[in-house]
Amino acid sequence: MTTPLASPASTDRVITVTHLRQWLLAYAERIFAQEAYLTDLDAAIGDGDHGANMVRGMRKVRDWLEHEGQQSADMGALLRTVAMTLISSIGGAAGPLYGAFFLRAAKDASGQQSITLAQLARICQGGLEGVQQRGKAQVGEKTMIDALHPAVAALAAAVETGQPLAGALRAACDAAQQGMEGTISLVATKGRASYLGPRAVGHQDPGATSAFYLFETALEMMDDGR
Ligand code: ADP
Ligand code: MG
């Protein structure tokens, strides 16, 4: 009599390089669809180029993913190309910052063809540290950190409590959304919006918004009832 295989712990469900590619493509599509919104948010408290900046970078990422990137089986190599593409094609602050996220994530994902939720949480934690090393912003300074930090913390908490992948991504997405919405009431102390002082209050941070889309599209990609 054969013993049925034990079903793997839910946290062992893996994210493959194909998922990663689909996630990045979905993120690119979200950025294209929300360009005008990101531009409006940045026009209110910055210089109105965040939509165009992100579109320029993600269009190059999308083009690469649809051609040469299709062959890439190593998550680290894929994330590294995303990082270099964003750094070289985005002029504004967001380029080097998102670049730092993906470059650090690439280091931690090096040689992997698939990762578990626990690995994803560690990779995202590294990415967050990369952005913070680069931009020196903490939570509460009205930047993308206000969405990234709580999302990464939610992923770590989900690993601790043994949540399934989709549940973990939902928690991360909700946390990023709360963080993004929380920027509305903040005064900016980093980036261009800091020049406005209290006049930035009442406006949502554009970078926190594009960072929220990263987790929203991750959830949409993986939330297939697993
Ligand atoms: P720029 O400010 O050069 O015009 P973008 O408009 O593309 O660049 O990006 C602006 C976003 O970058 C802000 O909304 C904020 O979220 C993010 N940002 C700016 N400075 C920092 C920083 N030091 N750390 C983290 N994020 C930052
Ligand atoms: Mg700008």
PDB file of C-alpha atoms in Angstrom, residues 2-211:
ATOM      1  CA  THR A   2       1.408   3.339  -0.953  1.00  0.00           C
ATOM      2  CA  THR A   3       1.260   6.195   1.475  1.00  0.00           C
ATOM      3  CA  PRO A   4      -0.205   9.294  -0.115  1.00  0.00           C
ATOM      4  CA  LEU A   5       2.280  12.100  -0.349  1.00  0.00           C
ATOM      5  CA  ALA A   6       1.778  14.652   2.350  1.00  0.00           C
ATOM      6  CA  SER A   7       0.591  17.886   0.796  1.00  0.00           C
ATOM      7  CA  PRO A   8       3.343  20.442   1.118  1.00  0.00           C
ATOM      8  CA  ALA A   9       2.984  23.173   3.694  1.00  0.00           C
ATOM      9  CA  SER A  10       1.165  26.066   2.075  1.00  0.00           C
ATOM     10  CA  THR A  11       4.182  28.311   2.485  1.00  0.00           C
ATOM     11  CA  ASP A  12       6.178  25.899   0.317  1.00  0.00           C
ATOM     12  CA  ARG A  13       4.229  26.873  -2.803  1.00  0.00           C
ATOM     13  CA  VAL A  14       6.724  28.319  -5.167  1.00  0.00           C
ATOM     14  CA  ILE A  15       7.001  31.385  -7.310  1.00  0.00           C
ATOM     15  CA  THR A  16       8.688  30.450 -10.568  1.00  0.00           C
ATOM     16  CA  VAL A  17      10.682  32.537 -12.994  1.00  0.00           C
ATOM     17  CA  THR A  18       7.595  32.482 -15.232  1.00  0.00           C
ATOM     18  CA  HIS A  19       5.514  34.007 -12.411  1.00  0.00           C
ATOM     19  CA  LEU A  20       8.186  36.640 -11.940  1.00  0.00           C
ATOM     20  CA  ARG A  21       8.107  37.515 -15.635  1.00  0.00           C
ATOM     21  CA  GLN A  22       4.278  37.672 -15.583  1.00  0.00           C
ATOM     22  CA  TRP A  23       4.371  39.852 -12.482  1.00  0.00           C
ATOM     23  CA  LEU A  24       6.767  42.338 -14.069  1.00  0.00           C
ATOM     24  CA  LEU A  25       4.680  42.419 -17.258  1.00  0.00           C
ATOM     25  CA  ALA A  26       1.519  43.006 -15.213  1.00  0.00           C
ATOM     26  CA  TYR A  27       3.320  45.765 -13.316  1.00  0.00           C
ATOM     27  CA  ALA A  28       4.347  47.385 -16.609  1.00  0.00           C
ATOM     28  CA  GLU A  29       0.727  47.270 -17.826  1.00  0.00           C
ATOM     29  CA  ARG A  30      -0.486  48.822 -14.546  1.00  0.00           C
ATOM     30  CA  ILE A  31       2.054  51.628 -14.862  1.00  0.00           C
ATOM     31  CA  PHE A  32       0.982  52.305 -18.473  1.00  0.00           C
ATOM     32  CA  ALA A  33      -2.703  52.346 -17.432  1.00  0.00           C
ATOM     33  CA  GLN A  34      -2.032  54.657 -14.469  1.00  0.00           C
ATOM     34  CA  GLU A  35       0.454  57.014 -16.142  1.00  0.00           C
ATOM     35  CA  ALA A  36      -1.885  60.013 -16.086  1.00  0.00           C
ATOM     36  CA  TYR A  37      -2.811  59.408 -12.448  1.00  0.00           C
ATOM     37  CA  LEU A  38       0.845  59.142 -11.383  1.00  0.00           C
ATOM     38  CA  THR A  39       1.572  62.313 -13.346  1.00  0.00           C
ATOM     39  CA  ASP A  40      -1.278  64.167 -11.615  1.00  0.00           C
ATOM     40  CA  LEU A  41      -0.094  63.034  -8.174  1.00  0.00           C
ATOM     41  CA  ASP A  42       3.449  64.213  -8.938  1.00  0.00           C
ATOM     42  CA  ALA A  43       2.197  67.477 -10.473  1.00  0.00           C
ATOM     43  CA  ALA A  44       0.519  68.304  -7.145  1.00  0.00           C
ATOM     44  CA  ILE A  45       3.618  67.895  -4.949  1.00  0.00           C
ATOM     45  CA  GLY A  46       6.570  67.402  -7.327  1.00  0.00           C
ATOM     46  CA  ASP A  47       7.381  68.126 -10.959  1.00  0.00           C
ATOM     47  CA  GLY A  48       4.759  65.989 -12.702  1.00  0.00           C
ATOM     48  CA  ASP A  49       7.079  63.445 -14.287  1.00  0.00           C
ATOM     49  CA  HIS A  50       6.582  60.304 -12.175  1.00  0.00           C
ATOM     50  CA  GLY A  51       4.113  58.782 -14.654  1.00  0.00           C
ATOM     51  CA  ALA A  52       6.388  59.435 -17.635  1.00  0.00           C
ATOM     52  CA  ASN A  53       9.462  58.280 -15.708  1.00  0.00           C
ATOM     53  CA  MET A  54       7.911  54.956 -14.722  1.00  0.00           C
ATOM     54  CA  VAL A  55       6.436  54.408 -18.195  1.00  0.00           C
ATOM     55  CA  ARG A  56       9.821  55.016 -19.834  1.00  0.00           C
ATOM     56  CA  GLY A  57      11.508  52.484 -17.559  1.00  0.00           C
ATOM     57  CA  MET A  58       8.791  49.832 -17.608  1.00  0.00           C
ATOM     58  CA  ARG A  59       8.369  50.047 -21.391  1.00  0.00           C
ATOM     59  CA  LYS A  60      12.030  49.056 -21.730  1.00  0.00           C
ATOM     60  CA  VAL A  61      11.583  46.315 -19.147  1.00  0.00           C
ATOM     61  CA  ARG A  62       8.501  45.015 -20.984  1.00  0.00           C
ATOM     62  CA  ASP A  63      10.282  45.045 -24.351  1.00  0.00           C
ATOM     63  CA  TRP A  64      13.218  43.153 -22.892  1.00  0.00           C
ATOM     64  CA  LEU A  65      10.976  40.612 -21.135  1.00  0.00           C
ATOM     65  CA  GLU A  66       9.062  39.930 -24.341  1.00  0.00           C
ATOM     66  CA  HIS A  67      12.245  39.275 -26.321  1.00  0.00           C
ATOM     67  CA  GLU A  68      15.658  38.425 -24.823  1.00  0.00           C
ATOM     68  CA  GLY A  69      14.193  38.090 -21.316  1.00  0.00           C
ATOM     69  CA  GLN A  70      12.108  35.106 -22.373  1.00  0.00           C
ATOM     70  CA  GLN A  71      15.243  32.958 -22.284  1.00  0.00           C
ATOM     71  CA  SER A  72      16.252  34.072 -18.814  1.00  0.00           C
ATOM     72  CA  ALA A  73      15.743  31.213 -16.355  1.00  0.00           C
ATOM     73  CA  ASP A  74      17.657  32.719 -13.436  1.00  0.00           C
ATOM     74  CA  MET A  75      15.554  35.034 -11.269  1.00  0.00           C
ATOM     75  CA  GLY A  76      18.650  36.892 -10.134  1.00  0.00           C
ATOM     76  CA  ALA A  77      19.807  37.613 -13.688  1.00  0.00           C
ATOM     77  CA  LEU A  78      16.295  38.702 -14.642  1.00  0.00           C
ATOM     78  CA  LEU A  79      15.950  41.077 -11.676  1.00  0.00           C
ATOM     79  CA  ARG A  80      19.417  42.443 -12.333  1.00  0.00           C
ATOM     80  CA  THR A  81      18.487  43.380 -15.903  1.00  0.00           C
ATOM     81  CA  VAL A  82      15.296  45.027 -14.628  1.00  0.00           C
ATOM     82  CA  ALA A  83      17.389  47.045 -12.163  1.00  0.00           C
ATOM     83  CA  MET A  84      19.940  48.150 -14.758  1.00  0.00           C
ATOM     84  CA  THR A  85      17.178  49.031 -17.232  1.00  0.00           C
ATOM     85  CA  LEU A  86      15.363  51.213 -14.690  1.00  0.00           C
ATOM     86  CA  ILE A  87      18.583  52.894 -13.542  1.00  0.00           C
ATOM     87  CA  SER A  88      19.679  53.679 -17.091  1.00  0.00           C
ATOM     88  CA  SER A  89      16.321  54.777 -18.496  1.00  0.00           C
ATOM     89  CA  ILE A  90      14.615  56.738 -15.696  1.00  0.00           C
ATOM     90  CA  GLY A  91      15.949  60.230 -15.150  1.00  0.00           C
ATOM     91  CA  GLY A  92      14.132  61.075 -11.910  1.00  0.00           C
ATOM     92  CA  ALA A  93      14.705  59.940  -8.341  1.00  0.00           C
ATOM     93  CA  ALA A  94      12.513  56.883  -8.890  1.00  0.00           C
ATOM     94  CA  GLY A  95      14.997  55.281 -11.333  1.00  0.00           C
ATOM     95  CA  PRO A  96      17.909  54.798  -8.948  1.00  0.00           C
ATOM     96  CA  LEU A  97      15.510  53.987  -6.100  1.00  0.00           C
ATOM     97  CA  TYR A  98      13.564  51.247  -7.883  1.00  0.00           C
ATOM     98  CA  GLY A  99      16.890  50.224  -9.389  1.00  0.00           C
ATOM     99  CA  ALA A 100      18.281  49.782  -5.875  1.00  0.00           C
ATOM    100  CA  PHE A 101      15.258  47.659  -4.955  1.00  0.00           C
ATOM    101  CA  PHE A 102      15.672  45.281  -7.896  1.00  0.00           C
ATOM    102  CA  LEU A 103      19.459  45.202  -7.736  1.00  0.00           C
ATOM    103  CA  ARG A 104      19.441  44.107  -4.116  1.00  0.00           C
ATOM    104  CA  ALA A 105      16.596  41.686  -4.813  1.00  0.00           C
ATOM    105  CA  ALA A 106      18.662  40.286  -7.702  1.00  0.00           C
ATOM    106  CA  LYS A 107      21.559  39.574  -5.395  1.00  0.00           C
ATOM    107  CA  ASP A 108      19.377  37.557  -3.036  1.00  0.00           C
ATOM    108  CA  ALA A 109      17.610  35.734  -5.900  1.00  0.00           C
ATOM    109  CA  SER A 110      20.848  34.875  -7.677  1.00  0.00           C
ATOM    110  CA  GLY A 111      20.809  31.397  -9.273  1.00  0.00           C
ATOM    111  CA  GLN A 112      17.168  30.689  -8.298  1.00  0.00           C
ATOM    112  CA  GLN A 113      14.646  29.343 -10.785  1.00  0.00           C
ATOM    113  CA  SER A 114      11.866  29.328  -8.227  1.00  0.00           C
ATOM    114  CA  ILE A 115      11.436  30.645  -4.702  1.00  0.00           C
ATOM    115  CA  THR A 116       9.197  30.045  -1.715  1.00  0.00           C
ATOM    116  CA  LEU A 117       7.195  32.683   0.119  1.00  0.00           C
ATOM    117  CA  ALA A 118       9.889  32.812   2.805  1.00  0.00           C
ATOM    118  CA  GLN A 119      12.503  33.519   0.134  1.00  0.00           C
ATOM    119  CA  LEU A 120      10.264  36.147  -1.470  1.00  0.00           C
ATOM    120  CA  ALA A 121       9.905  37.859   1.908  1.00  0.00           C
ATOM    121  CA  ARG A 122      13.701  37.899   2.345  1.00  0.00           C
ATOM    122  CA  ILE A 123      14.273  39.132  -1.195  1.00  0.00           C
ATOM    123  CA  CYS A 124      11.779  41.970  -0.725  1.00  0.00           C
ATOM    124  CA  GLN A 125      13.344  42.819   2.649  1.00  0.00           C
ATOM    125  CA  GLY A 126      16.689  43.126   0.871  1.00  0.00           C
ATOM    126  CA  GLY A 127      15.112  45.286  -1.823  1.00  0.00           C
ATOM    127  CA  LEU A 128      13.656  47.611   0.808  1.00  0.00           C
ATOM    128  CA  GLU A 129      17.062  47.893   2.477  1.00  0.00           C
ATOM    129  CA  GLY A 130      18.560  48.738  -0.908  1.00  0.00           C
ATOM    130  CA  VAL A 131      16.097  51.614  -1.379  1.00  0.00           C
ATOM    131  CA  GLN A 132      16.706  52.866   2.153  1.00  0.00           C
ATOM    132  CA  GLN A 133      20.488  52.733   1.734  1.00  0.00           C
ATOM    133  CA  ARG A 134      20.152  54.707  -1.465  1.00  0.00           C
ATOM    134  CA  GLY A 135      17.520  57.269  -0.437  1.00  0.00           C
ATOM    135  CA  LYS A 136      17.967  57.396   3.353  1.00  0.00           C
ATOM    136  CA  ALA A 137      14.211  57.728   3.895  1.00  0.00           C
ATOM    137  CA  GLN A 138      12.411  56.214   6.880  1.00  0.00           C
ATOM    138  CA  VAL A 139       8.724  55.458   7.301  1.00  0.00           C
ATOM    139  CA  GLY A 140       6.692  58.663   7.678  1.00  0.00           C
ATOM    140  CA  GLU A 141       8.698  60.846   5.277  1.00  0.00           C
ATOM    141  CA  LYS A 142       6.045  60.649   2.507  1.00  0.00           C
ATOM    142  CA  THR A 143       7.934  58.472   0.044  1.00  0.00           C
ATOM    143  CA  MET A 144       7.672  55.026  -1.542  1.00  0.00           C
ATOM    144  CA  ILE A 145       9.070  53.662   1.741  1.00  0.00           C
ATOM    145  CA  ASP A 146       5.653  54.278   3.313  1.00  0.00           C
ATOM    146  CA  ALA A 147       4.171  51.619   1.007  1.00  0.00           C
ATOM    147  CA  LEU A 148       7.198  49.310   0.708  1.00  0.00           C
ATOM    148  CA  HIS A 149       8.030  49.015   4.405  1.00  0.00           C
ATOM    149  CA  PRO A 150       4.622  47.851   5.688  1.00  0.00           C
ATOM    150  CA  ALA A 151       4.235  45.500   2.713  1.00  0.00           C
ATOM    151  CA  VAL A 152       7.586  43.844   3.409  1.00  0.00           C
ATOM    152  CA  ALA A 153       6.731  43.619   7.120  1.00  0.00           C
ATOM    153  CA  ALA A 154       3.410  41.971   6.234  1.00  0.00           C
ATOM    154  CA  LEU A 155       5.206  39.376   4.109  1.00  0.00           C
ATOM    155  CA  ALA A 156       7.565  38.570   6.980  1.00  0.00           C
ATOM    156  CA  ALA A 157       4.626  38.295   9.398  1.00  0.00           C
ATOM    157  CA  ALA A 158       2.821  35.982   6.982  1.00  0.00           C
ATOM    158  CA  VAL A 159       5.862  33.703   6.855  1.00  0.00           C
ATOM    159  CA  GLU A 160       5.977  33.650  10.665  1.00  0.00           C
ATOM    160  CA  THR A 161       2.339  32.646  10.933  1.00  0.00           C
ATOM    161  CA  GLY A 162       2.534  30.102   8.093  1.00  0.00           C
ATOM    162  CA  GLN A 163       0.047  31.790   5.791  1.00  0.00           C
ATOM    163  CA  PRO A 164      -0.405  30.584   2.219  1.00  0.00           C
ATOM    164  CA  LEU A 165       1.175  32.577  -0.594  1.00  0.00           C
ATOM    165  CA  ALA A 166      -2.005  34.282  -1.796  1.00  0.00           C
ATOM    166  CA  GLY A 167      -2.936  35.266   1.771  1.00  0.00           C
ATOM    167  CA  ALA A 168       0.545  36.667   2.342  1.00  0.00           C
ATOM    168  CA  LEU A 169       0.400  38.700  -0.851  1.00  0.00           C
ATOM    169  CA  ARG A 170      -3.054  39.968   0.086  1.00  0.00           C
ATOM    170  CA  ALA A 171      -1.725  41.098   3.470  1.00  0.00           C
ATOM    171  CA  ALA A 172       1.231  42.794   1.757  1.00  0.00           C
ATOM    172  CA  CYS A 173      -1.059  44.482  -0.755  1.00  0.00           C
ATOM    173  CA  ASP A 174      -3.417  45.728   1.996  1.00  0.00           C
ATOM    174  CA  ALA A 175      -0.469  47.005   4.030  1.00  0.00           C
ATOM    175  CA  ALA A 176       0.990  48.807   1.012  1.00  0.00           C
ATOM    176  CA  GLN A 177      -2.402  50.368   0.294  1.00  0.00           C
ATOM    177  CA  GLN A 178      -2.769  51.592   3.861  1.00  0.00           C
ATOM    178  CA  GLY A 179       0.755  52.980   3.779  1.00  0.00           C
ATOM    179  CA  MET A 180       0.105  54.683   0.449  1.00  0.00           C
ATOM    180  CA  GLU A 181      -3.135  56.241   1.692  1.00  0.00           C
ATOM    181  CA  GLY A 182      -1.359  57.231   4.903  1.00  0.00           C
ATOM    182  CA  THR A 183       0.994  59.476   2.899  1.00  0.00           C
ATOM    183  CA  ILE A 184      -1.933  61.846   2.252  1.00  0.00           C
ATOM    184  CA  SER A 185      -1.759  63.291   5.754  1.00  0.00           C
ATOM    185  CA  LEU A 186       2.053  63.466   5.883  1.00  0.00           C
ATOM    186  CA  VAL A 187       4.470  66.342   5.424  1.00  0.00           C
ATOM    187  CA  ALA A 188       7.329  65.280   3.114  1.00  0.00           C
ATOM    188  CA  THR A 189      10.858  65.392   4.467  1.00  0.00           C
ATOM    189  CA  LYS A 190      12.561  63.649   1.507  1.00  0.00           C
ATOM    190  CA  GLY A 191      12.369  64.211  -2.236  1.00  0.00           C
ATOM    191  CA  ARG A 192      10.927  67.149  -4.155  1.00  0.00           C
ATOM    192  CA  ALA A 193       7.706  67.256  -2.121  1.00  0.00           C
ATOM    193  CA  SER A 194       9.793  68.298   0.902  1.00  0.00           C
ATOM    194  CA  TYR A 195      10.207  71.748  -0.714  1.00  0.00           C
ATOM    195  CA  LEU A 196       6.473  72.305  -0.173  1.00  0.00           C
ATOM    196  CA  GLY A 197       6.484  71.923   3.603  1.00  0.00           C
ATOM    197  CA  PRO A 198       2.937  71.714   4.993  1.00  0.00           C
ATOM    198  CA  ARG A 199       1.437  72.357   1.533  1.00  0.00           C
ATOM    199  CA  ALA A 200       2.139  68.723   0.617  1.00  0.00           C
ATOM    200  CA  VAL A 201      -0.410  67.603   3.220  1.00  0.00           C
ATOM    201  CA  GLY A 202      -3.620  66.412   1.585  1.00  0.00           C
ATOM    202  CA  HIS A 203      -1.831  64.809  -1.396  1.00  0.00           C
ATOM    203  CA  GLN A 204      -0.909  61.160  -1.884  1.00  0.00           C
ATOM    204  CA  ASP A 205       2.729  60.444  -2.671  1.00  0.00           C
ATOM    205  CA  PRO A 206       3.275  59.312  -6.281  1.00  0.00           C
ATOM    206  CA  GLY A 207       6.153  56.950  -5.464  1.00  0.00           C
ATOM    207  CA  ALA A 208       4.146  55.260  -2.696  1.00  0.00           C
ATOM    208  CA  THR A 209       1.419  54.778  -5.296  1.00  0.00           C
ATOM    209  CA  SER A 210       3.692  53.119  -7.884  1.00  0.00           C
ATOM    210  CA  ALA A 211       5.140  50.965  -5.072  1.00  0.00           C
TER     211      ALA A 211
END
